[in-house]
Short mmCIF file of C-alpha atoms in Angstrom, two decimals:
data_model
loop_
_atom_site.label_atom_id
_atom_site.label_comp_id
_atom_site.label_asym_id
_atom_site.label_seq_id
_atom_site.Cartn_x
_atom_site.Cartn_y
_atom_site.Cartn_z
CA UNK A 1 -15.22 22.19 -15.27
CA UNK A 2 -15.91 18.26 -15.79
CA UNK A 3 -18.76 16.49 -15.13
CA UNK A 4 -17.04 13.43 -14.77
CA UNK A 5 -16.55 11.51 -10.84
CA UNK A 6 -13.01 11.24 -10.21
CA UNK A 7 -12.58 9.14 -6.52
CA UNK A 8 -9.06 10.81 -5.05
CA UNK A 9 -10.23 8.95 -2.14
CA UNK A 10 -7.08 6.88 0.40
CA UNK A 11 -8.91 4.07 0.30
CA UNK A 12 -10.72 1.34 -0.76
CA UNK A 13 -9.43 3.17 -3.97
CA UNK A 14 -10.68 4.18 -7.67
CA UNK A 15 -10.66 1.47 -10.13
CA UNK A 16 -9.77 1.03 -13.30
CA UNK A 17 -12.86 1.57 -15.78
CA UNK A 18 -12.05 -1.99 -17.85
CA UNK A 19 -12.23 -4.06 -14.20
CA UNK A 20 -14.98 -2.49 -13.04
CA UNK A 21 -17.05 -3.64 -15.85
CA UNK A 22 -15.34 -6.91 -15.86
CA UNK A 23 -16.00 -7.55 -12.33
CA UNK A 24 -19.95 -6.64 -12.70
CA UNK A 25 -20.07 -9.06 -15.73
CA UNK A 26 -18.55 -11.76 -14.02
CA UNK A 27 -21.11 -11.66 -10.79
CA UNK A 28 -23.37 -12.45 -13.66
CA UNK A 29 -21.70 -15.53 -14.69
CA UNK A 30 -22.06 -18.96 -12.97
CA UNK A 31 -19.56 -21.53 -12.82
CA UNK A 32 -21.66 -23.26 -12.83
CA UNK A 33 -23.12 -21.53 -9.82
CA UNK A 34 -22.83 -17.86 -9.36
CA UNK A 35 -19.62 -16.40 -8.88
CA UNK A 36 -20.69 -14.93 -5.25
CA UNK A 37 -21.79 -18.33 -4.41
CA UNK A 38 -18.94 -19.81 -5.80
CA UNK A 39 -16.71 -22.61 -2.90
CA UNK A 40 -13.58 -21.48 -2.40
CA UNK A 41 -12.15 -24.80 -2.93
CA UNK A 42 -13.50 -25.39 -6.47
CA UNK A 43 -11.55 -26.10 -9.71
CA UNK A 44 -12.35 -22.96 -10.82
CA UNK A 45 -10.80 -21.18 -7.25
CA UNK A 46 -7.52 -23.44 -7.77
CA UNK A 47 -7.05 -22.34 -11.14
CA UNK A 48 -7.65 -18.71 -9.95
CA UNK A 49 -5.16 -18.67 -7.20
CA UNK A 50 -2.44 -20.06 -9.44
CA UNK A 51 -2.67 -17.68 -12.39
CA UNK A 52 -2.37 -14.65 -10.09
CA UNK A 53 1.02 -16.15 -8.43
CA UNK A 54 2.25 -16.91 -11.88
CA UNK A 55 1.19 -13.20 -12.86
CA UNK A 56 2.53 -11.55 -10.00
CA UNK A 57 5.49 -13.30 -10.05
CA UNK A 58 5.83 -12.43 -13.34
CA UNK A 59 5.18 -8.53 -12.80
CA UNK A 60 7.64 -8.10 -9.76
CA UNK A 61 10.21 -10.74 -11.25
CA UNK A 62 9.53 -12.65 -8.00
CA UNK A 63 12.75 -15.59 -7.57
CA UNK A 64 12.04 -18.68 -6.89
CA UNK A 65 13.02 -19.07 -3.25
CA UNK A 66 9.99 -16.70 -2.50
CA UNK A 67 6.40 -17.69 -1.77
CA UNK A 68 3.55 -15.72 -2.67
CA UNK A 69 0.56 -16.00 -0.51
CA UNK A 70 -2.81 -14.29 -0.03
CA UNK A 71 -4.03 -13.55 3.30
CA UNK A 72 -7.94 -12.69 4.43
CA UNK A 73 -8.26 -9.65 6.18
CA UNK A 74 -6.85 -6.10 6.46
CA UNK A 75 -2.90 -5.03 6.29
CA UNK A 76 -3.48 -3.96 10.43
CA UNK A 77 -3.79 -7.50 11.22
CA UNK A 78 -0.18 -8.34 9.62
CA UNK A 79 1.45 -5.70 12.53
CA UNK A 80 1.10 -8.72 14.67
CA UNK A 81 1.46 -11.79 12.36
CA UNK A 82 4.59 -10.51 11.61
CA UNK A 83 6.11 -10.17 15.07
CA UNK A 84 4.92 -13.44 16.00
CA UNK A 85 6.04 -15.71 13.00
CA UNK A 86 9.32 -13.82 12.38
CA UNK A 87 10.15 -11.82 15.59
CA UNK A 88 9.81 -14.38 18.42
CA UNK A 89 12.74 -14.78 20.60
CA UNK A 90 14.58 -12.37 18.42
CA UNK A 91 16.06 -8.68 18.03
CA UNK A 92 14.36 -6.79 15.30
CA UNK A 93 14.38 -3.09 14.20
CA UNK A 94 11.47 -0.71 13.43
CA UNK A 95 11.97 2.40 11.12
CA UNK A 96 9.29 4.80 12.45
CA UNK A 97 7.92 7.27 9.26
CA UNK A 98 4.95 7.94 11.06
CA UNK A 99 1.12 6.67 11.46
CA UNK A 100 1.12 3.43 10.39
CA UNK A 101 4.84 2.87 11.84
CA UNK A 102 3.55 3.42 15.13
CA UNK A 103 0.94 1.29 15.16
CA UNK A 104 3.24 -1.88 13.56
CA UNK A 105 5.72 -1.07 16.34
CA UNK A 106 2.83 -0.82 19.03
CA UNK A 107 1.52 -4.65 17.99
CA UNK A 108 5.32 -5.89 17.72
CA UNK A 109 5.08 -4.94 21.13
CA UNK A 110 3.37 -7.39 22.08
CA UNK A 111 4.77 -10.43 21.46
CA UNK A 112 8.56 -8.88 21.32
CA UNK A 113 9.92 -7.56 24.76
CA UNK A 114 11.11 -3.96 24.55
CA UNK A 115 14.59 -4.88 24.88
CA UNK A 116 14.46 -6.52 21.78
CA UNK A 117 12.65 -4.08 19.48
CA UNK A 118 14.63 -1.54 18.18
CA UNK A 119 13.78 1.94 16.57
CA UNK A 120 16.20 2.41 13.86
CA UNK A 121 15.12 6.29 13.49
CA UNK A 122 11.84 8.17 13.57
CA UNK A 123 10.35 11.28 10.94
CA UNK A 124 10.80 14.49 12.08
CA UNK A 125 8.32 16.26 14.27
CA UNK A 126 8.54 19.15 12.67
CA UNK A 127 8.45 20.22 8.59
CA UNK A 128 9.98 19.67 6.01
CA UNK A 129 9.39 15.85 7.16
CA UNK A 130 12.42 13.94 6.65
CA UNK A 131 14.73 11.39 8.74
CA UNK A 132 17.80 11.55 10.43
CA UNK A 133 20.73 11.37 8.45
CA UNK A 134 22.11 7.59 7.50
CA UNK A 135 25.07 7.91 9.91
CA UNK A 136 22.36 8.52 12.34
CA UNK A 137 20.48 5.35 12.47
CA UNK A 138 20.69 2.81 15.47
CA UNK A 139 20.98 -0.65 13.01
CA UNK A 140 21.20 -3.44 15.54
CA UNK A 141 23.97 -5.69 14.04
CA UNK A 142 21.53 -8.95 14.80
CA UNK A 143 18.29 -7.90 13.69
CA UNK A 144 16.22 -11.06 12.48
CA UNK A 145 14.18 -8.39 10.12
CA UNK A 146 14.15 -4.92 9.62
CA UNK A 147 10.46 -3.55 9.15
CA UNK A 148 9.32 -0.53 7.45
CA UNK A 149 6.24 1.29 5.79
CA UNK A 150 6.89 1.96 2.27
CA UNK A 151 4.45 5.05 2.25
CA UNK A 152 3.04 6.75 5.02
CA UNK A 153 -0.99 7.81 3.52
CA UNK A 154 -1.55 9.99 6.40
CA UNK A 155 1.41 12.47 5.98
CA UNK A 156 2.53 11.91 1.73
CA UNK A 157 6.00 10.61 3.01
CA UNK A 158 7.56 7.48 0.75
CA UNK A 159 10.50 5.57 2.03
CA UNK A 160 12.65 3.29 -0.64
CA UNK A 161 14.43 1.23 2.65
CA UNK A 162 16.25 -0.97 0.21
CA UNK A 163 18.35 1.76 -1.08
CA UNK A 164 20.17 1.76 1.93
CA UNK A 165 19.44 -1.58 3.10
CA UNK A 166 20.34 -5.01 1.31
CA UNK A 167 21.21 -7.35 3.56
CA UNK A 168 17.56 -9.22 2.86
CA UNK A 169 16.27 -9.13 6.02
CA UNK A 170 13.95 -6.01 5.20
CA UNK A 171 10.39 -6.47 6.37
CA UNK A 172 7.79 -4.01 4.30
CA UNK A 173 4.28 -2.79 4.87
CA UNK A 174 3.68 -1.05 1.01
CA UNK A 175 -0.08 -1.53 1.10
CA UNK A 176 -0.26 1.97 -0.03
CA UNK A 177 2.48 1.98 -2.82
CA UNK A 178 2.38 -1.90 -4.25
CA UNK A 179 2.70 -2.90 -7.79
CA UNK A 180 3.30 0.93 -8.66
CA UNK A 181 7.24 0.35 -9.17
CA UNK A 182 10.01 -2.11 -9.56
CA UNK A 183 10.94 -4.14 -5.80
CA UNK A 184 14.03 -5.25 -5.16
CA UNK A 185 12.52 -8.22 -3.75
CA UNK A 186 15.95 -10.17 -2.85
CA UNK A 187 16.57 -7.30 -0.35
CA UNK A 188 13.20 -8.07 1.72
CA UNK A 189 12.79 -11.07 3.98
CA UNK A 190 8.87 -9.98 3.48
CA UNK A 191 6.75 -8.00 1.70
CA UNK A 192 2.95 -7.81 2.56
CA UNK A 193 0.30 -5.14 1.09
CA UNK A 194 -3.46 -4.76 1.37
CA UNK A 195 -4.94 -4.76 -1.86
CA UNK A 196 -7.20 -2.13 -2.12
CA UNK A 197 -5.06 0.85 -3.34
CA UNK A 198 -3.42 -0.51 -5.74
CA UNK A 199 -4.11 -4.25 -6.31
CA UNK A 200 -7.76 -4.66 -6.28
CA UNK A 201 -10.41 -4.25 -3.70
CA UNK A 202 -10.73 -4.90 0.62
CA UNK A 203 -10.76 -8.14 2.33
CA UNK A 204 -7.39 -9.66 0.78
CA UNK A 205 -3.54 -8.91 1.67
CA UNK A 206 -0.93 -9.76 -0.68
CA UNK A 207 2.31 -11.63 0.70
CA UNK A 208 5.41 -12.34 -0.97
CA UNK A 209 7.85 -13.92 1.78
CA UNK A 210 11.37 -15.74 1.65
CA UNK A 211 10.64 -19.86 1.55
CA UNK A 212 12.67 -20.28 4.45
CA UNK A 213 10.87 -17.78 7.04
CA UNK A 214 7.84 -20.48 6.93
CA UNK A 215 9.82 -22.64 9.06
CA UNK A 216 10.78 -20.30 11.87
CA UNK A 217 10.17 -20.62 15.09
CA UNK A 218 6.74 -19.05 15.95
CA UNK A 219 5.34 -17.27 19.07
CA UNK A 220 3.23 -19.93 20.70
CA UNK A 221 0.97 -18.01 20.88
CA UNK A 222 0.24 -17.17 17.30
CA UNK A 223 -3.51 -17.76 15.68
CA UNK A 224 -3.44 -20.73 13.41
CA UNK A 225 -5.54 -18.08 10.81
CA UNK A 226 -1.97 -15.25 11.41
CA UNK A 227 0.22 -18.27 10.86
CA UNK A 228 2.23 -17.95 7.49
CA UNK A 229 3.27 -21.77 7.33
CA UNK A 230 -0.72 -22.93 7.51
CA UNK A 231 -1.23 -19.96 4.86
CA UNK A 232 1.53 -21.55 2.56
CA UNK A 233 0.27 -25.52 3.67
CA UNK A 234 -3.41 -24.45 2.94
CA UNK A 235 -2.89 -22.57 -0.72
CA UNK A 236 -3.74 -19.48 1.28
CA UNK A 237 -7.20 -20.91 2.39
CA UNK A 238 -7.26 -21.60 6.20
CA UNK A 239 -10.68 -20.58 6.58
CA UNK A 240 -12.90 -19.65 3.70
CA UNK A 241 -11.69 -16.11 1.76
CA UNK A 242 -13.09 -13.49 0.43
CA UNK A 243 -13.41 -15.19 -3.11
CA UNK A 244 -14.58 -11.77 -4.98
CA UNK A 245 -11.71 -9.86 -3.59
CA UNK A 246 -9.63 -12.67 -5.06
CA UNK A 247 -11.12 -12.28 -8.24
CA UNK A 248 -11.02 -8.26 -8.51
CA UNK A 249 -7.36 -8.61 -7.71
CA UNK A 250 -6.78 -11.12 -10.36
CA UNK A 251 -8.86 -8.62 -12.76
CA UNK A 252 -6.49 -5.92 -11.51
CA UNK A 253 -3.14 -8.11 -12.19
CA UNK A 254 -3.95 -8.65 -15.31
CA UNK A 255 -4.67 -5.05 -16.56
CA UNK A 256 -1.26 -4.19 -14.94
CA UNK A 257 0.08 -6.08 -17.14
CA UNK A 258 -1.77 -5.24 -20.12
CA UNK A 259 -0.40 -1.60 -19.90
CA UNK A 260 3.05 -2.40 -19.50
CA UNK A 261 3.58 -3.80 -16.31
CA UNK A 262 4.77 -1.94 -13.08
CA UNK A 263 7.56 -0.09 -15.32
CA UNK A 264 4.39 1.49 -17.16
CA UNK A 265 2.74 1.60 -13.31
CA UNK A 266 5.93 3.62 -12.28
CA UNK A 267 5.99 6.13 -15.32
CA UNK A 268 2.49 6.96 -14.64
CA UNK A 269 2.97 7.58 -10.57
CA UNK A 270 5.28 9.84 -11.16
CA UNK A 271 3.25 11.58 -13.87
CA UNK A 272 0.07 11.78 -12.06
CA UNK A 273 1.95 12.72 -9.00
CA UNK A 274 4.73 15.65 -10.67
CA UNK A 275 1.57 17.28 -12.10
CA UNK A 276 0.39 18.21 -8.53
CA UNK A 277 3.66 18.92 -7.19
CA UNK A 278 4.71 21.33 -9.75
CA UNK A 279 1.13 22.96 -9.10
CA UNK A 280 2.08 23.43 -5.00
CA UNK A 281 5.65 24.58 -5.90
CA UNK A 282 4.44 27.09 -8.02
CA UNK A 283 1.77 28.40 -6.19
CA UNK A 284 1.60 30.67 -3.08
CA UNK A 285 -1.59 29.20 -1.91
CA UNK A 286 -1.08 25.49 -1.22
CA UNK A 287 1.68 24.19 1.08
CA UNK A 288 3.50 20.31 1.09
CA UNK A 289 5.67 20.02 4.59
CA UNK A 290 7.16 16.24 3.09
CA UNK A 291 11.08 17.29 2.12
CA UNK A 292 11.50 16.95 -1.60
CA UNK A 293 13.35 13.72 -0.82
CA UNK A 294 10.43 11.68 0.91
CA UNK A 295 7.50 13.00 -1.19
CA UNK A 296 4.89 10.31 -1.85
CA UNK A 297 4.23 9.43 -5.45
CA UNK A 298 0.73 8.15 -4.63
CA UNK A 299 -0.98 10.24 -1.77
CA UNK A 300 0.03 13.83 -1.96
CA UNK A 301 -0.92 16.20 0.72
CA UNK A 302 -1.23 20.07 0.85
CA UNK A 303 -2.41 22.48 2.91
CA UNK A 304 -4.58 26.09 2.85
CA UNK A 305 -3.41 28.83 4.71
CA UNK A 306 -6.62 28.28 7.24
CA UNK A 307 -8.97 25.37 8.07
CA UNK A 308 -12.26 27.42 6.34
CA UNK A 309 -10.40 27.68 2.78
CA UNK A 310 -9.14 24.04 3.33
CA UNK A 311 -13.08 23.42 3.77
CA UNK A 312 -14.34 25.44 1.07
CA UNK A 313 -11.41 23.89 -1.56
CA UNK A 314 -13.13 20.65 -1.01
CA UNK A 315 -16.68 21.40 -0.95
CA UNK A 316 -15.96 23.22 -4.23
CA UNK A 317 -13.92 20.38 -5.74
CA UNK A 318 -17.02 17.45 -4.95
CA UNK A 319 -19.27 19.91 -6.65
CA UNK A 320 -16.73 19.56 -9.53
CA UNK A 321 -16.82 15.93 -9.47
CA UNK A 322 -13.50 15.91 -7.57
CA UNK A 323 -13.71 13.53 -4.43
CA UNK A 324 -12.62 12.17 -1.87
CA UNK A 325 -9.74 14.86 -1.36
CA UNK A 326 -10.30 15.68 2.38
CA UNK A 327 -7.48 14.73 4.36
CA UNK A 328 -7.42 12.57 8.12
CA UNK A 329 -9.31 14.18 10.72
CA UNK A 330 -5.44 13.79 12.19
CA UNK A 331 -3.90 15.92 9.80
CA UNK A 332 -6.72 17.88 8.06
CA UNK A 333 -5.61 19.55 5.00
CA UNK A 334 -6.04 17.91 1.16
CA UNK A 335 -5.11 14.67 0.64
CA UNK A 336 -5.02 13.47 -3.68
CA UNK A 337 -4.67 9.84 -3.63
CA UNK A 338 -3.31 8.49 -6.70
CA UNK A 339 -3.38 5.01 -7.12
CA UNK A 340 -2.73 2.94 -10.20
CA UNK A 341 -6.67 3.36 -11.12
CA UNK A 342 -6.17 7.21 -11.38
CA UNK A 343 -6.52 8.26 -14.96
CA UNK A 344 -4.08 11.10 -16.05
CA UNK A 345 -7.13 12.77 -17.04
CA UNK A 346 -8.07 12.77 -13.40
CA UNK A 347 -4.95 14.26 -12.21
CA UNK A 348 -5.44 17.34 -14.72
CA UNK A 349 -8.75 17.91 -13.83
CA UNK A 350 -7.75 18.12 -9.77
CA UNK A 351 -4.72 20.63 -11.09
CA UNK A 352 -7.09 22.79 -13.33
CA UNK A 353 -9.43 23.12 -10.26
CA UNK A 354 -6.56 24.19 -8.33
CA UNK A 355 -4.95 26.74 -10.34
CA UNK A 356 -8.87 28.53 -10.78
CA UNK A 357 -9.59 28.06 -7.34
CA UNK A 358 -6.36 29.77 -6.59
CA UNK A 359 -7.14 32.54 -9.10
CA UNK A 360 -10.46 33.14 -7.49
CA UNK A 361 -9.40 33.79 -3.71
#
């Protein structure tokens, strides 16, 4: 069928073929020393930093009253900086859509007493997965933010909050579905993403936040490295970064918007991701349990009737050049991730292995 390698994996996530080869010729170059040596306070690090805010403000129409920053680190580690630089002393309210929703709500725990944490609604147990009806969330009138997970990459489920939400106090975790679509960034207080699906590689988290949430009052307790006002004070460098990540992301900003921006991001997505839907709905093999109305655009999850076919549908697939595709020892099943690096080449190769392996059993 191909005898290409197409990575369908969650995460860290396929990359686009042009940064890839940009990235491996610039570990090659020295400036003057080489780029994996380079300090992260140089000239050359500066100049970095400031062409991808001026590029990613550019790509999300970011307003001025908004900072972006870049934090070291993974997206888990924002669960917490979060509650403690926006949350203390306050009443805030979780959505819960599942996985990673739990965990942010277990870490807000922390460092916001229960009475003040507030679960607006929570996914459905059972499928089609889907949330309680508008009329049925608990909104607490005083909530100093409002956090949610864009898209949930263990279940395929993709919440747009700020359709129903725009007082700006929104708080979003959309590691898993940044730069793939317009934001409506005036309805979040704070946005935050890992960039590794979408916007380059581990190690680096982006943040765009509202100027004036840098001057909160802050748990005392709160890590001068999970501090947002050092971040902004320091140019995002409070201890030395991962410098490569910064540059892979940079690479990655800049091919966004060399195809069109995150318009041309969004046309794809839904593309790459109606291709494999259309395949499940027409099929009587392979199962989705999101409701139509929550269906993830980027990690799309089906099931086999049993776990051995589920098994053999991916062993078959890698030998195809198809990886990646198993789903969380959690939820089991196939998981296609497909992040802006996808090709739509990739996407029809995954959806012509699916219709033969279909016709075969």
């Amino acid at each position: 069928m191909t005898t290409s390698i197409y990575n369908f994996s969650p995460g860290p996530a396929t990359l686009p073929e042009a940064v890839l080869q940009k990235s491996q010729q610039m570990i090659a170059e020295r400036h003057p020393v080489p780029l994996l040596e380079i300090g992260h306070r140089t000239a050359y690090i500066d100049e970095l930093v400031a062409a991808m805010q001026h590029r990613l403000r550019n790509l999300l129409n970011i307003p001025d009253d908004y900072e972006v920053l870049f934090a070291s680190g993974g997206t888990r580690a924002q669960y917490a900086a979060v509650a403690m630089n926006l949350g203390y002393d306050k009443n805030v309210d979780y959505f819960n859509t599942g996985y990673w929703s739990n965990y942010a709500i277990a870490e807000a725990k922390k460092y916001i007493p229960e009475t003040k944490l507030s679960v607006v609604c929570a996914i459905t147990e059972e499928p089609p997965l889907s949330l309680p009806a508008r009329e049925d969330w608990h909104l607490s009138e005083s909530a100093a933010y409002r956090h949610y997970v864009a898209n949930e990459t263990f279940t395929g489920f993709e919440f747009f909050a700020e359709e129903y939400i725009d007082k700006g106090c929104l708080v979003a975790d959309m590691t898993s579905n940044f730069l793939t679509r317009p934001i409506d960034i005036r309805a979040h207080r704070m946005i935050y993403a890992g960039a590794q699906k979408n916007g380059g590689i581990a190690g680096l988290v982006y943040i765009i936040i509202k100027r004036d949430a840098l001057s909160e009052a802050r748990h005392p307790l709160t890590p001068a490295l999970y501090d947002y006002d050092k971040l902004y004070e320091t140019g995002s460098r409070p201890t030395t970064p991962p410098v490569f990540s910064w540059v892979v992301a940079a690479l990655m900003l800049e091919w966004i918007e060399q195809q069109g921006g995150v318009q041309e991001m969004q046309k794809r997505c839904r593309q790459r991701s109606a291709l494999i839907y259309n395949c499940i709905d027409q099929s009587s093999l392979y199962v989705n349990t999101v409701s139509s109305r929550y269906r993830s655009r980027v990690n799309v999850l089906f099931n086999l009737p049993n776990t051995e076919l589920e098994e053999k549908f991916i062993a078959e697939a890698e030998a195809q050049g198809l990886w990646g595709l198993k789903g969380h020892s959690q939820t089991g099943g196939v998981r296609a991730s497909l992040y802006n690096g996808m090709s739509i080449s990739g996407v029809e190769t995954l959806v012509e292995f699916m219709k033969h392996f279909e016709n075969k059993v």
